[in-house]
Tab-separated table of C-alpha atoms in Angstrom:
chain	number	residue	atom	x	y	z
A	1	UNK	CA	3.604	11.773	-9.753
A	2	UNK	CA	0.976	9.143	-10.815
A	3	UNK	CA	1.542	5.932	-8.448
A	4	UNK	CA	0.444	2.359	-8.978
A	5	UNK	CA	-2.961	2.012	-10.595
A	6	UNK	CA	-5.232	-0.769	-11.081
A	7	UNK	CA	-8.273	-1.773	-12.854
A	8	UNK	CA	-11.495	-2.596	-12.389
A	9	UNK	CA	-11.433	-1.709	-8.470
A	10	UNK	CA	-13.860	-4.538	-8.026
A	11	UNK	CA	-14.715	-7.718	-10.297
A	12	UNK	CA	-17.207	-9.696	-9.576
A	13	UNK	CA	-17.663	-12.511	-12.018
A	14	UNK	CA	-19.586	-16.219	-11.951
A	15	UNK	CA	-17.764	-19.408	-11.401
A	16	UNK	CA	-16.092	-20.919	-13.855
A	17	UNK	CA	-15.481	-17.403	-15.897
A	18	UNK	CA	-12.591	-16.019	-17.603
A	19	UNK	CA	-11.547	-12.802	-15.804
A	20	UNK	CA	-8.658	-10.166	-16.575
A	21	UNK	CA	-6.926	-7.968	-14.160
A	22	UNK	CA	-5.074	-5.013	-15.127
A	23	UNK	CA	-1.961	-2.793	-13.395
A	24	UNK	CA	-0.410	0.205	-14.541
A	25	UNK	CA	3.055	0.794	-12.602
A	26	UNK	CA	4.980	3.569	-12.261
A	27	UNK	CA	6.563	5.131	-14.944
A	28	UNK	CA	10.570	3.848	-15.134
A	29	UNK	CA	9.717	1.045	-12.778
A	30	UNK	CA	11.262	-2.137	-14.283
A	31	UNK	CA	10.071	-4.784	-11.640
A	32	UNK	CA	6.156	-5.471	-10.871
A	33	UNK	CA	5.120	-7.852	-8.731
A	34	UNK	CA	1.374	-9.679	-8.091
A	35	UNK	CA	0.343	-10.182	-4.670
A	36	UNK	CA	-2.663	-11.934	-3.491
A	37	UNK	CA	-4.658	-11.199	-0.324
A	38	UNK	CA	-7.442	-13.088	0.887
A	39	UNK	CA	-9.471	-12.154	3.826
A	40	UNK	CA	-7.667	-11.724	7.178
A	41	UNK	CA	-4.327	-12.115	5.688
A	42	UNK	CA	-1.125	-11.048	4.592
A	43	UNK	CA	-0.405	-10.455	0.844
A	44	UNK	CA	0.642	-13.410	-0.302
A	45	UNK	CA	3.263	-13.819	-3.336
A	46	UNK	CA	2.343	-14.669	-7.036
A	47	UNK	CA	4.786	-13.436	-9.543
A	48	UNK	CA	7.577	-11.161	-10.450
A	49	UNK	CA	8.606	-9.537	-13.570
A	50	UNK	CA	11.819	-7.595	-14.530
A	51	UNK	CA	11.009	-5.979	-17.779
A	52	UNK	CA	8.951	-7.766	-20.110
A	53	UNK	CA	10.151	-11.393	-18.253
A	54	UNK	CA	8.542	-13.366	-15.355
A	55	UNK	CA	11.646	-13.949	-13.639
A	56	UNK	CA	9.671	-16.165	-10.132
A	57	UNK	CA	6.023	-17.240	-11.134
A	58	UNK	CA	6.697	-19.683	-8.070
A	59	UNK	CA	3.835	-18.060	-6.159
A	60	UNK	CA	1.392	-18.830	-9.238
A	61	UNK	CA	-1.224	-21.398	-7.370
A	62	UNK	CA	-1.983	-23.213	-10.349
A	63	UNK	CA	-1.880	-23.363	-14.074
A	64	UNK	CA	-5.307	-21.576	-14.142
A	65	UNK	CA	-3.280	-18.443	-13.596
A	66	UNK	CA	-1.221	-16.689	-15.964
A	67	UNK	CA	0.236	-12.920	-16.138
A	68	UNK	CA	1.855	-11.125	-18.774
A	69	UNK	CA	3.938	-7.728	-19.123
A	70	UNK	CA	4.413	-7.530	-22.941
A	71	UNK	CA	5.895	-4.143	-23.650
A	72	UNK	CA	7.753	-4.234	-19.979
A	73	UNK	CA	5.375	-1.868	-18.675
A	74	UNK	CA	1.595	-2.642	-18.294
A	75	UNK	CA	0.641	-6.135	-16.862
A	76	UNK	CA	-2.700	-8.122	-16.772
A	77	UNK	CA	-3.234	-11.501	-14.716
A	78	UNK	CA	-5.300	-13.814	-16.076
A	79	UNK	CA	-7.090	-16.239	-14.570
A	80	UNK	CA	-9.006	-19.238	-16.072
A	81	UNK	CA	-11.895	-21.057	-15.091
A	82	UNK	CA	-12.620	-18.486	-11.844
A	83	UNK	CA	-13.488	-20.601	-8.607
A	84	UNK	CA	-14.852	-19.353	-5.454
A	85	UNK	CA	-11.821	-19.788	-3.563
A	86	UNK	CA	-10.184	-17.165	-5.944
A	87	UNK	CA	-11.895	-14.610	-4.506
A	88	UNK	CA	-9.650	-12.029	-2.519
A	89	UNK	CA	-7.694	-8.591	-3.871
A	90	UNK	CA	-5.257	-8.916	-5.911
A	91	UNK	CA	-2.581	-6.361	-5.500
A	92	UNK	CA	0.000	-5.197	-8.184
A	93	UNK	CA	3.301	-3.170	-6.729
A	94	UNK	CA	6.373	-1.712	-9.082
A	95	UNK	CA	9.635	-0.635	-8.214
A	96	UNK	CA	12.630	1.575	-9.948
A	97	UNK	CA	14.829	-2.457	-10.249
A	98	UNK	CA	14.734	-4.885	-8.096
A	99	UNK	CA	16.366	-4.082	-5.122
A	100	UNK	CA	13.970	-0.787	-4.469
A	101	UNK	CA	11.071	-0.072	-2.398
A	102	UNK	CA	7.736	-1.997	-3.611
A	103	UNK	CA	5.070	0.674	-4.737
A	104	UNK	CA	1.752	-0.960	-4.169
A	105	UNK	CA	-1.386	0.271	-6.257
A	106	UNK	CA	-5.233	0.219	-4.581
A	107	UNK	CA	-5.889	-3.417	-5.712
A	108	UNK	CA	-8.725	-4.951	-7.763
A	109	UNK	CA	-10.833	-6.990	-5.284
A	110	UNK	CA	-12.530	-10.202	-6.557
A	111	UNK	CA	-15.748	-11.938	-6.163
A	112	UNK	CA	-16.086	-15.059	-7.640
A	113	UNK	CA	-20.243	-16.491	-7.141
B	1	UNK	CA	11.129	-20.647	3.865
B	2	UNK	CA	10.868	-17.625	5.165
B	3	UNK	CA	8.150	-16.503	7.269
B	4	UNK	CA	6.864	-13.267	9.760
B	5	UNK	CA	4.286	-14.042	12.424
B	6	UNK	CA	2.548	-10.569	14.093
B	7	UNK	CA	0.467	-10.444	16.781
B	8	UNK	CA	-3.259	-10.972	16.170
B	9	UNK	CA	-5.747	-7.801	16.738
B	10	UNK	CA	-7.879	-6.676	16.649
B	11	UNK	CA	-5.900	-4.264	19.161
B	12	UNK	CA	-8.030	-1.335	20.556
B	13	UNK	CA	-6.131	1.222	22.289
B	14	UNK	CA	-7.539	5.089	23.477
B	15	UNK	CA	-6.002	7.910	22.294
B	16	UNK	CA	-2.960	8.468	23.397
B	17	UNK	CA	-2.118	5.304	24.459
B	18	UNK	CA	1.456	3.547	24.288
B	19	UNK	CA	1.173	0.793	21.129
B	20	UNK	CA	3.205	-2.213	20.896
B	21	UNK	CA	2.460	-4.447	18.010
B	22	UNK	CA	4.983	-7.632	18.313
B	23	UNK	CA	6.734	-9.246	15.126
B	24	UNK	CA	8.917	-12.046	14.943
B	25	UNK	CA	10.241	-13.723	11.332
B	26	UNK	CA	12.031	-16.778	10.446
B	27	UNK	CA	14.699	-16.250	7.407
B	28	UNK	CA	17.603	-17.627	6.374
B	29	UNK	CA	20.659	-15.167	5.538
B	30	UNK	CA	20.418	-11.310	6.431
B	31	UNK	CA	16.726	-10.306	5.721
B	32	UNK	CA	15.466	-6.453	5.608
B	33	UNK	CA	12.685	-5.984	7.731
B	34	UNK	CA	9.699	-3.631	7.480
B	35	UNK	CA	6.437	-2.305	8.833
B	36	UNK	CA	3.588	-1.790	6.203
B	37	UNK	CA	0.142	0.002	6.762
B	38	UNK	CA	-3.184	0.092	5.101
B	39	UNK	CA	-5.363	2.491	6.051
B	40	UNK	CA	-9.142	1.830	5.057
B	41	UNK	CA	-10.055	2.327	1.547
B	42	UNK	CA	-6.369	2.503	0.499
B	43	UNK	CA	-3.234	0.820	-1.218
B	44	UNK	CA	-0.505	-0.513	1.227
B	45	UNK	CA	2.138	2.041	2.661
B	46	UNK	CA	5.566	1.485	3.586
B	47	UNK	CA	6.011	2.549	7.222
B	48	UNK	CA	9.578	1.972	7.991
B	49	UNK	CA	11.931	-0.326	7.428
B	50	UNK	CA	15.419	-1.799	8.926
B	51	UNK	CA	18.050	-3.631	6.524
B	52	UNK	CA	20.510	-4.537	9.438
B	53	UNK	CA	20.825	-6.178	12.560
B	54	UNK	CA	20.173	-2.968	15.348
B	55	UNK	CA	18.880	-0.316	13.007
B	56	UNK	CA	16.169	1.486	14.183
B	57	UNK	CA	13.436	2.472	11.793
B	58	UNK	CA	11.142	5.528	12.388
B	59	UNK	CA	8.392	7.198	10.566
B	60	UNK	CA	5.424	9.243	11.941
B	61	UNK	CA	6.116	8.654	15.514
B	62	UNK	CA	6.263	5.031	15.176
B	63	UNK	CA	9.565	3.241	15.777
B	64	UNK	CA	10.980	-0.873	15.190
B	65	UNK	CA	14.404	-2.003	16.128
B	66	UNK	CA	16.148	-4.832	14.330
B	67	UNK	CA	16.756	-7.616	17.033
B	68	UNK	CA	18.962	-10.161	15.189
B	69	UNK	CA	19.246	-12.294	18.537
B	70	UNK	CA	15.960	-12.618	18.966
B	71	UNK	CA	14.854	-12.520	15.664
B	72	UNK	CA	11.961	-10.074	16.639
B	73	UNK	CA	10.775	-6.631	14.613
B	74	UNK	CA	8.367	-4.920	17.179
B	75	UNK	CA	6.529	-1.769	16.289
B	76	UNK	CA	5.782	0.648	18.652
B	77	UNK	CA	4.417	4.540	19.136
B	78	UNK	CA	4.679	6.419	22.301
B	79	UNK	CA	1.076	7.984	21.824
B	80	UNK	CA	-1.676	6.611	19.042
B	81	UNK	CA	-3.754	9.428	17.342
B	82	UNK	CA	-7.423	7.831	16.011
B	83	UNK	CA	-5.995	8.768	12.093
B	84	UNK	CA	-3.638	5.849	13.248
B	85	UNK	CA	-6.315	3.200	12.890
B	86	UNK	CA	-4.954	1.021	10.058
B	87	UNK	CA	-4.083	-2.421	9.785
B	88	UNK	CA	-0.181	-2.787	9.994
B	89	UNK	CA	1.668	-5.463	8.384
B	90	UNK	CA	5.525	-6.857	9.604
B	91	UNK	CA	7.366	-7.833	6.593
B	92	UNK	CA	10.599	-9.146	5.669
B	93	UNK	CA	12.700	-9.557	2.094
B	94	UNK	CA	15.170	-12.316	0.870
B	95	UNK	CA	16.652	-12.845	-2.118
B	96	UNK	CA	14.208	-14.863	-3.968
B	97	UNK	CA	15.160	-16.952	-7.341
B	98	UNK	CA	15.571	-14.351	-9.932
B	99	UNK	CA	17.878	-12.109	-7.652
B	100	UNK	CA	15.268	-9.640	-6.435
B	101	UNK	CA	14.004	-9.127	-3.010
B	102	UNK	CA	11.350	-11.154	-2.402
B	103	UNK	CA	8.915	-9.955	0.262
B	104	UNK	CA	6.755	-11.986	2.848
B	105	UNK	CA	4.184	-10.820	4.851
B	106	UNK	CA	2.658	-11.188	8.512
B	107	UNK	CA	-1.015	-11.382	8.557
B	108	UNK	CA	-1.767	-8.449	9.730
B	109	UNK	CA	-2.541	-6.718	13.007
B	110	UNK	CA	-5.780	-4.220	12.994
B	111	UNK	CA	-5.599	-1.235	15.426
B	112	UNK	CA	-8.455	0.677	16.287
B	113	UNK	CA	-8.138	4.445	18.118
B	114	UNK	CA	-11.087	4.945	19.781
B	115	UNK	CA	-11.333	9.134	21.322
């Protein structure tokens, strides 16, 4: 079956810019989780959702980020006024609840100029 | 909080070679532990994994052992192919706020099969 997917692949965007990124989870999955990874490191934590609810934004660096999951399925992280040290992939993972296996998607990688 | 420190690569090994790649975490309570890898171009793969203290996980040839008393997660593979170059990542979950498992990575340890 279909697996994790996330769009774009690659973002690059100016500083200072608006910039959406989008993940698709697995069909069923109730949990999704945001990662971040910058260069030469491990993904780092940002949020997690069960259903439609962020149950731990602790990861969240700042208040320029935000992420939604609306209907419980599809979920876009926002970020506000991009800055160069934003730049890095962001990756999205889903699992069945939330004591399953993570499913990671391919990542969106950003470049913030 | 918790943490997982992995060796640093990059770590270049001939074919067939013997492969340790050395983990160690810091957690409190009864962590499960895991390998990751991320072949180029491609989303992050679970490996194996180990939920207790002794368990042995295994997958593809590769093998990690749960040492409890020494708090250690090491991956290792009795003979590297070159479709093994990857970067791995050691990773551990505890239950973060919100109930789930909460996972933290290593940094990552790049290994290169040369022919």
């Amino acid at each position: 079956g279909a697996g994790v997917s996330q769009t774009p692949s690659n973002k690059v965007t100016e500083k200072g810019k608006y910039v959406e990124l989008r993940c698709d989870p697995i069909s069923g999955h109730t949990a999704l989780y945001w990662y971040r990874q910058s260069l030469g490191q491990g993904p780092e934590f940002l949020i997690y959702f069960q259903g439609t609810g962020a149950a731990d934004d602790s990861g969240l660096p700042n208040d320029r980020f935000f992420a939604v999951r609306p209907e419980g399925s599809v979920s876009t992280l926002k970020i506000q006024r991009t800055e160069r040290g934003d730049s890095a992939v962001y990756l999205c993972a889903s699992s069945l609840n939330r004591d399953n296996e993570q499913f990671f998607g391919p990542g969106t990688r950003l470049t913030v100029l | 909080g918790d943490s997982v420190t992995q060796m640093e690569g990059p770590v270049t090994l001939s074919e067939e070679a013997f492969l340790t790649i050395n983990c160690t975490y810091t957690a409190t309570g009864y962590p499960s532990l895991f390998w990751y890898v991320q072949y180029p171009g491609e989303g992050l793969q679970l490996l194996l994994k180990a939920t207790k203290a002794d368990d042995k996980g295994s997958n593809k040839g590769f093998e990690a052992t749960y040492r409890k008393e020494t708090t250690s997660f090491h991956l290792e593979k009795g003979s590297v192919q070159v479709s093994d170059s990857a970067v791995y990542f050691c990773a551990l979950s505890g239950e973060g706020s919100g109930g789930y498992q909460k996972v933290t990575f290593g940094t990552g340890t790049k290994l290169q099969v040369i022919p």
